Amino acid sequence: MTRISVVVPTYNRLDKLRHVVPALVAQDLAPGSFEVVVADSNSNDGTAEFLAEVAHEHPFVHHVPGPYTGRAMARNAGIAAAQGRIILFNDADIIASPDLLSRHLAHHDQPGVRAVVGMEVQVASYEDYVAKRDDRAKRDPLHGEKSKRLSWLYFLTGNASVPKAELDRVGRFDEDFTG
């Protein structure tokens, strides 16, 4: 059973996807418990061919091409194709840690959780990465009252997850927003 689906909207980001998709494939979850859905706005940079190669070895990677006119439309197409109970949004330039999906799922297993928002760490060098990775204060989640009523402004779609049923309930992404 697919517990979590990762939706990655993209357009001509093959150079980034060559790093992003292998990191998602290498998650610490059991095969069959997750899938990767790449909603591709008809890229012309070899994205389709790359994803076909990956899917040949990892059939839980799905290419969903279409004439999407923005990330909102691409995300909605990815949601529609997704089989997981939880949808995790990952941008096409975000390289996931090996435990990204299991950590999101652990939070969703807690009562009352409607959304999980992770952080994105921008790094310029390996040394910068190590320093930021080891900074525990930046990695500790918000707990209790601090996290109960966060504004929608905190829902950054580069590393956020929500039950598919909640997305269906609120009407998904506004496709008129093309930013």
PDB file of C-alpha atoms in Angstrom:
ATOM      1  CA  MET A   1       0.000   0.000   0.000  1.00  0.00           C
ATOM      2  CA  THR A   2       1.280   3.437  -0.940  1.00  0.00           C
ATOM      3  CA  ARG A   3       1.401   5.501   2.248  1.00  0.00           C
ATOM      4  CA  ILE A   4       2.971   8.652   0.827  1.00  0.00           C
ATOM      5  CA  SER A   5       3.279  10.153  -2.642  1.00  0.00           C
ATOM      6  CA  VAL A   6       5.928  12.727  -3.471  1.00  0.00           C
ATOM      7  CA  VAL A   7       4.718  15.253  -6.052  1.00  0.00           C
ATOM      8  CA  VAL A   8       7.467  17.095  -7.920  1.00  0.00           C
ATOM      9  CA  PRO A   9       6.389  19.768 -10.427  1.00  0.00           C
ATOM     10  CA  THR A  10       9.005  20.513 -13.074  1.00  0.00           C
ATOM     11  CA  TYR A  11       9.753  22.236 -16.337  1.00  0.00           C
ATOM     12  CA  ASN A  12      13.163  21.861 -18.003  1.00  0.00           C
ATOM     13  CA  ARG A  13      14.987  21.076 -14.737  1.00  0.00           C
ATOM     14  CA  LEU A  14      16.769  17.900 -15.865  1.00  0.00           C
ATOM     15  CA  ASP A  15      20.067  19.140 -14.441  1.00  0.00           C
ATOM     16  CA  LYS A  16      18.438  19.295 -10.993  1.00  0.00           C
ATOM     17  CA  LEU A  17      16.248  16.191 -11.358  1.00  0.00           C
ATOM     18  CA  ARG A  18      19.383  14.071 -11.916  1.00  0.00           C
ATOM     19  CA  HIS A  19      20.120  14.722  -8.209  1.00  0.00           C
ATOM     20  CA  VAL A  20      16.593  15.084  -6.820  1.00  0.00           C
ATOM     21  CA  VAL A  21      15.032  11.849  -8.124  1.00  0.00           C
ATOM     22  CA  PRO A  22      17.837   9.492  -6.949  1.00  0.00           C
ATOM     23  CA  ALA A  23      17.606  11.031  -3.461  1.00  0.00           C
ATOM     24  CA  LEU A  24      13.862  10.351  -3.425  1.00  0.00           C
ATOM     25  CA  VAL A  25      14.317   6.794  -4.719  1.00  0.00           C
ATOM     26  CA  ALA A  26      16.832   6.117  -1.904  1.00  0.00           C
ATOM     27  CA  GLN A  27      14.410   6.826   0.962  1.00  0.00           C
ATOM     28  CA  ASP A  28      14.521   4.636   4.058  1.00  0.00           C
ATOM     29  CA  LEU A  29      10.960   3.348   3.523  1.00  0.00           C
ATOM     30  CA  ALA A  30      10.045  -0.096   2.257  1.00  0.00           C
ATOM     31  CA  PRO A  31       9.453  -0.450  -1.479  1.00  0.00           C
ATOM     32  CA  GLY A  32       5.777  -0.097  -2.289  1.00  0.00           C
ATOM     33  CA  SER A  33       5.081   2.227   0.624  1.00  0.00           C
ATOM     34  CA  PHE A  34       5.852   5.362  -1.383  1.00  0.00           C
ATOM     35  CA  GLU A  35       5.872   6.693  -4.914  1.00  0.00           C
ATOM     36  CA  VAL A  36       7.405   9.629  -6.753  1.00  0.00           C
ATOM     37  CA  VAL A  37       5.116  11.505  -9.150  1.00  0.00           C
ATOM     38  CA  VAL A  38       6.880  13.997 -11.426  1.00  0.00           C
ATOM     39  CA  ALA A  39       4.361  16.390 -12.975  1.00  0.00           C
ATOM     40  CA  ASP A  40       6.251  17.629 -16.010  1.00  0.00           C
ATOM     41  CA  SER A  41       5.094  20.691 -17.956  1.00  0.00           C
ATOM     42  CA  ASN A  42       6.190  19.117 -21.272  1.00  0.00           C
ATOM     43  CA  SER A  43       9.903  19.699 -20.752  1.00  0.00           C
ATOM     44  CA  ASN A  44      12.104  19.524 -23.843  1.00  0.00           C
ATOM     45  CA  ASP A  45      15.434  18.934 -22.092  1.00  0.00           C
ATOM     46  CA  GLY A  46      15.423  15.124 -21.838  1.00  0.00           C
ATOM     47  CA  THR A  47      13.330  14.943 -18.652  1.00  0.00           C
ATOM     48  CA  ALA A  48      10.946  12.346 -20.127  1.00  0.00           C
ATOM     49  CA  GLU A  49      13.794  10.090 -21.235  1.00  0.00           C
ATOM     50  CA  PHE A  50      15.553  10.379 -17.864  1.00  0.00           C
ATOM     51  CA  LEU A  51      12.370   9.528 -15.958  1.00  0.00           C
ATOM     52  CA  ALA A  52      11.694   6.563 -18.262  1.00  0.00           C
ATOM     53  CA  GLU A  53      15.163   5.198 -17.445  1.00  0.00           C
ATOM     54  CA  VAL A  54      14.604   5.632 -13.707  1.00  0.00           C
ATOM     55  CA  ALA A  55      11.091   4.128 -13.864  1.00  0.00           C
ATOM     56  CA  HIS A  56      12.455   1.066 -15.661  1.00  0.00           C
ATOM     57  CA  GLU A  57      14.479   0.234 -12.539  1.00  0.00           C
ATOM     58  CA  HIS A  58      12.107   1.835 -10.006  1.00  0.00           C
ATOM     59  CA  PRO A  59       8.484   1.365 -11.136  1.00  0.00           C
ATOM     60  CA  PHE A  60       7.224   3.573  -8.299  1.00  0.00           C
ATOM     61  CA  VAL A  61       8.549   6.627 -10.186  1.00  0.00           C
ATOM     62  CA  HIS A  62       5.836   8.061 -12.429  1.00  0.00           C
ATOM     63  CA  HIS A  63       6.130  10.672 -15.169  1.00  0.00           C
ATOM     64  CA  VAL A  64       2.943  12.724 -15.587  1.00  0.00           C
ATOM     65  CA  PRO A  65       3.493  15.022 -18.583  1.00  0.00           C
ATOM     66  CA  GLY A  66       1.036  17.681 -19.631  1.00  0.00           C
ATOM     67  CA  PRO A  67       0.597  21.228 -20.885  1.00  0.00           C
ATOM     68  CA  TYR A  68       0.623  22.670 -17.353  1.00  0.00           C
ATOM     69  CA  THR A  69       0.676  26.468 -17.236  1.00  0.00           C
ATOM     70  CA  GLY A  70       2.288  26.881 -13.859  1.00  0.00           C
ATOM     71  CA  ARG A  71       3.272  25.015 -10.737  1.00  0.00           C
ATOM     72  CA  ALA A  72      -0.250  25.021  -9.293  1.00  0.00           C
ATOM     73  CA  MET A  73      -1.630  23.165 -12.302  1.00  0.00           C
ATOM     74  CA  ALA A  74       1.318  20.752 -12.286  1.00  0.00           C
ATOM     75  CA  ARG A  75       0.885  20.066  -8.563  1.00  0.00           C
ATOM     76  CA  ASN A  76      -2.829  19.400  -9.075  1.00  0.00           C
ATOM     77  CA  ALA A  77      -2.027  16.935 -11.880  1.00  0.00           C
ATOM     78  CA  GLY A  78       0.452  15.217  -9.564  1.00  0.00           C
ATOM     79  CA  ILE A  79      -2.126  15.034  -6.776  1.00  0.00           C
ATOM     80  CA  ALA A  80      -4.687  13.537  -9.177  1.00  0.00           C
ATOM     81  CA  ALA A  81      -2.193  10.850 -10.253  1.00  0.00           C
ATOM     82  CA  ALA A  82      -0.977  10.113  -6.709  1.00  0.00           C
ATOM     83  CA  GLN A  83      -2.069   6.962  -4.875  1.00  0.00           C
ATOM     84  CA  GLY A  84      -0.772   7.815  -1.400  1.00  0.00           C
ATOM     85  CA  ARG A  85      -2.850   8.830   1.593  1.00  0.00           C
ATOM     86  CA  ILE A  86      -0.295  11.583   2.289  1.00  0.00           C
ATOM     87  CA  ILE A  87       0.979  13.955  -0.409  1.00  0.00           C
ATOM     88  CA  LEU A  88       4.435  15.442   0.065  1.00  0.00           C
ATOM     89  CA  PHE A  89       5.393  18.346  -2.171  1.00  0.00           C
ATOM     90  CA  ASN A  90       9.046  18.513  -3.138  1.00  0.00           C
ATOM     91  CA  ASP A  91      10.349  21.126  -5.542  1.00  0.00           C
ATOM     92  CA  ALA A  92      12.504  20.072  -8.487  1.00  0.00           C
ATOM     93  CA  ASP A  93      15.596  21.572  -6.863  1.00  0.00           C
ATOM     94  CA  ILE A  94      15.208  20.131  -3.343  1.00  0.00           C
ATOM     95  CA  ILE A  95      17.455  17.158  -2.571  1.00  0.00           C
ATOM     96  CA  ALA A  96      15.794  15.032   0.102  1.00  0.00           C
ATOM     97  CA  SER A  97      17.570  13.549   3.085  1.00  0.00           C
ATOM     98  CA  PRO A  98      17.222   9.722   3.227  1.00  0.00           C
ATOM     99  CA  ASP A  99      14.681   9.961   6.056  1.00  0.00           C
ATOM    100  CA  LEU A 100      12.535  12.790   4.662  1.00  0.00           C
ATOM    101  CA  LEU A 101       9.481  10.644   3.971  1.00  0.00           C
ATOM    102  CA  SER A 102       9.676   8.597   7.173  1.00  0.00           C
ATOM    103  CA  ARG A 103       9.951  11.785   9.234  1.00  0.00           C
ATOM    104  CA  HIS A 104       6.920  13.317   7.533  1.00  0.00           C
ATOM    105  CA  LEU A 105       4.957  10.093   8.070  1.00  0.00           C
ATOM    106  CA  ALA A 106       5.936   9.973  11.756  1.00  0.00           C
ATOM    107  CA  HIS A 107       4.395  13.416  12.248  1.00  0.00           C
ATOM    108  CA  HIS A 108       1.256  12.461  10.314  1.00  0.00           C
ATOM    109  CA  ASP A 109       0.858   9.451  12.615  1.00  0.00           C
ATOM    110  CA  GLN A 110       0.266  11.873  15.514  1.00  0.00           C
ATOM    111  CA  PRO A 111      -3.377  12.714  16.308  1.00  0.00           C
ATOM    112  CA  GLY A 112      -4.733  15.946  14.851  1.00  0.00           C
ATOM    113  CA  VAL A 113      -1.920  16.639  12.390  1.00  0.00           C
ATOM    114  CA  ARG A 114      -3.233  18.215   9.193  1.00  0.00           C
ATOM    115  CA  ALA A 115       0.024  19.341   7.612  1.00  0.00           C
ATOM    116  CA  VAL A 116       3.761  19.006   8.096  1.00  0.00           C
ATOM    117  CA  VAL A 117       6.144  21.660   6.841  1.00  0.00           C
ATOM    118  CA  GLY A 118       9.839  20.912   6.757  1.00  0.00           C
ATOM    119  CA  MET A 119      12.598  23.381   6.258  1.00  0.00           C
ATOM    120  CA  GLU A 120      14.756  23.963   3.247  1.00  0.00           C
ATOM    121  CA  VAL A 121      18.465  24.456   3.858  1.00  0.00           C
ATOM    122  CA  GLN A 122      20.269  26.527   1.239  1.00  0.00           C
ATOM    123  CA  VAL A 123      23.951  25.636   0.989  1.00  0.00           C
ATOM    124  CA  ALA A 124      26.796  27.105  -1.019  1.00  0.00           C
ATOM    125  CA  SER A 125      29.506  24.547  -0.227  1.00  0.00           C
ATOM    126  CA  TYR A 126      30.052  21.224   1.506  1.00  0.00           C
ATOM    127  CA  GLU A 127      31.359  23.021   4.601  1.00  0.00           C
ATOM    128  CA  ASP A 128      28.236  25.195   4.641  1.00  0.00           C
ATOM    129  CA  TYR A 129      26.094  22.045   4.364  1.00  0.00           C
ATOM    130  CA  VAL A 130      27.851  20.355   7.305  1.00  0.00           C
ATOM    131  CA  ALA A 131      27.490  23.459   9.481  1.00  0.00           C
ATOM    132  CA  LYS A 132      23.773  23.804   8.744  1.00  0.00           C
ATOM    133  CA  ARG A 133      23.132  20.065   9.029  1.00  0.00           C
ATOM    134  CA  ASP A 134      24.658  20.005  12.493  1.00  0.00           C
ATOM    135  CA  ASP A 135      22.804  23.070  13.794  1.00  0.00           C
ATOM    136  CA  ARG A 136      20.194  21.298  15.952  1.00  0.00           C
ATOM    137  CA  ALA A 137      18.332  24.511  16.776  1.00  0.00           C
ATOM    138  CA  LYS A 138      17.334  24.863  13.135  1.00  0.00           C
ATOM    139  CA  ARG A 139      16.174  21.240  12.939  1.00  0.00           C
ATOM    140  CA  ASP A 140      14.051  21.022  16.069  1.00  0.00           C
ATOM    141  CA  PRO A 141      10.363  21.065  15.155  1.00  0.00           C
ATOM    142  CA  LEU A 142       7.842  23.437  16.621  1.00  0.00           C
ATOM    143  CA  HIS A 143       5.798  21.702  19.285  1.00  0.00           C
ATOM    144  CA  GLY A 144       2.656  22.315  21.256  1.00  0.00           C
ATOM    145  CA  GLU A 145       0.991  25.699  21.205  1.00  0.00           C
ATOM    146  CA  LYS A 146       3.646  27.220  18.904  1.00  0.00           C
ATOM    147  CA  SER A 147       2.585  24.973  16.066  1.00  0.00           C
ATOM    148  CA  LYS A 148      -1.188  24.705  16.472  1.00  0.00           C
ATOM    149  CA  ARG A 149      -2.315  27.647  14.339  1.00  0.00           C
ATOM    150  CA  LEU A 150       0.470  28.579  11.972  1.00  0.00           C
ATOM    151  CA  SER A 151      -0.532  30.897   9.161  1.00  0.00           C
ATOM    152  CA  TRP A 152      -0.973  29.478   5.669  1.00  0.00           C
ATOM    153  CA  LEU A 153       2.089  31.569   4.779  1.00  0.00           C
ATOM    154  CA  TYR A 154       4.236  28.860   6.405  1.00  0.00           C
ATOM    155  CA  PHE A 155       3.010  26.229   3.948  1.00  0.00           C
ATOM    156  CA  LEU A 156       5.994  26.393   1.596  1.00  0.00           C
ATOM    157  CA  THR A 157       5.569  23.709  -1.035  1.00  0.00           C
ATOM    158  CA  GLY A 158       9.241  22.835  -1.358  1.00  0.00           C
ATOM    159  CA  ASN A 159       9.008  20.461   1.617  1.00  0.00           C
ATOM    160  CA  ALA A 160       5.465  20.107   2.919  1.00  0.00           C
ATOM    161  CA  SER A 161       2.983  17.276   3.279  1.00  0.00           C
ATOM    162  CA  VAL A 162      -0.746  17.001   3.839  1.00  0.00           C
ATOM    163  CA  PRO A 163      -3.325  14.206   3.658  1.00  0.00           C
ATOM    164  CA  LYS A 164      -4.791  13.884   0.174  1.00  0.00           C
ATOM    165  CA  ALA A 165      -8.282  14.037   1.696  1.00  0.00           C
ATOM    166  CA  GLU A 166      -7.500  17.509   3.101  1.00  0.00           C
ATOM    167  CA  LEU A 167      -6.350  18.702  -0.325  1.00  0.00           C
ATOM    168  CA  ASP A 168      -9.566  17.386  -1.841  1.00  0.00           C
ATOM    169  CA  ARG A 169     -11.588  19.070   0.908  1.00  0.00           C
ATOM    170  CA  VAL A 170     -10.064  22.537   0.366  1.00  0.00           C
ATOM    171  CA  GLY A 171     -10.074  22.351  -3.430  1.00  0.00           C
ATOM    172  CA  ARG A 172      -6.350  21.880  -4.134  1.00  0.00           C
ATOM    173  CA  PHE A 173      -4.209  24.644  -5.669  1.00  0.00           C
ATOM    174  CA  ASP A 174      -5.621  27.713  -7.423  1.00  0.00           C
ATOM    175  CA  GLU A 175      -4.598  27.225 -11.050  1.00  0.00           C
ATOM    176  CA  ASP A 176      -5.215  30.895 -11.827  1.00  0.00           C
ATOM    177  CA  PHE A 177      -2.129  31.608  -9.722  1.00  0.00           C
ATOM    178  CA  THR A 178       0.745  31.033 -12.132  1.00  0.00           C
ATOM    179  CA  GLY A 179       3.678  32.351 -10.072  1.00  0.00           C
TER     180      GLY A 179
END
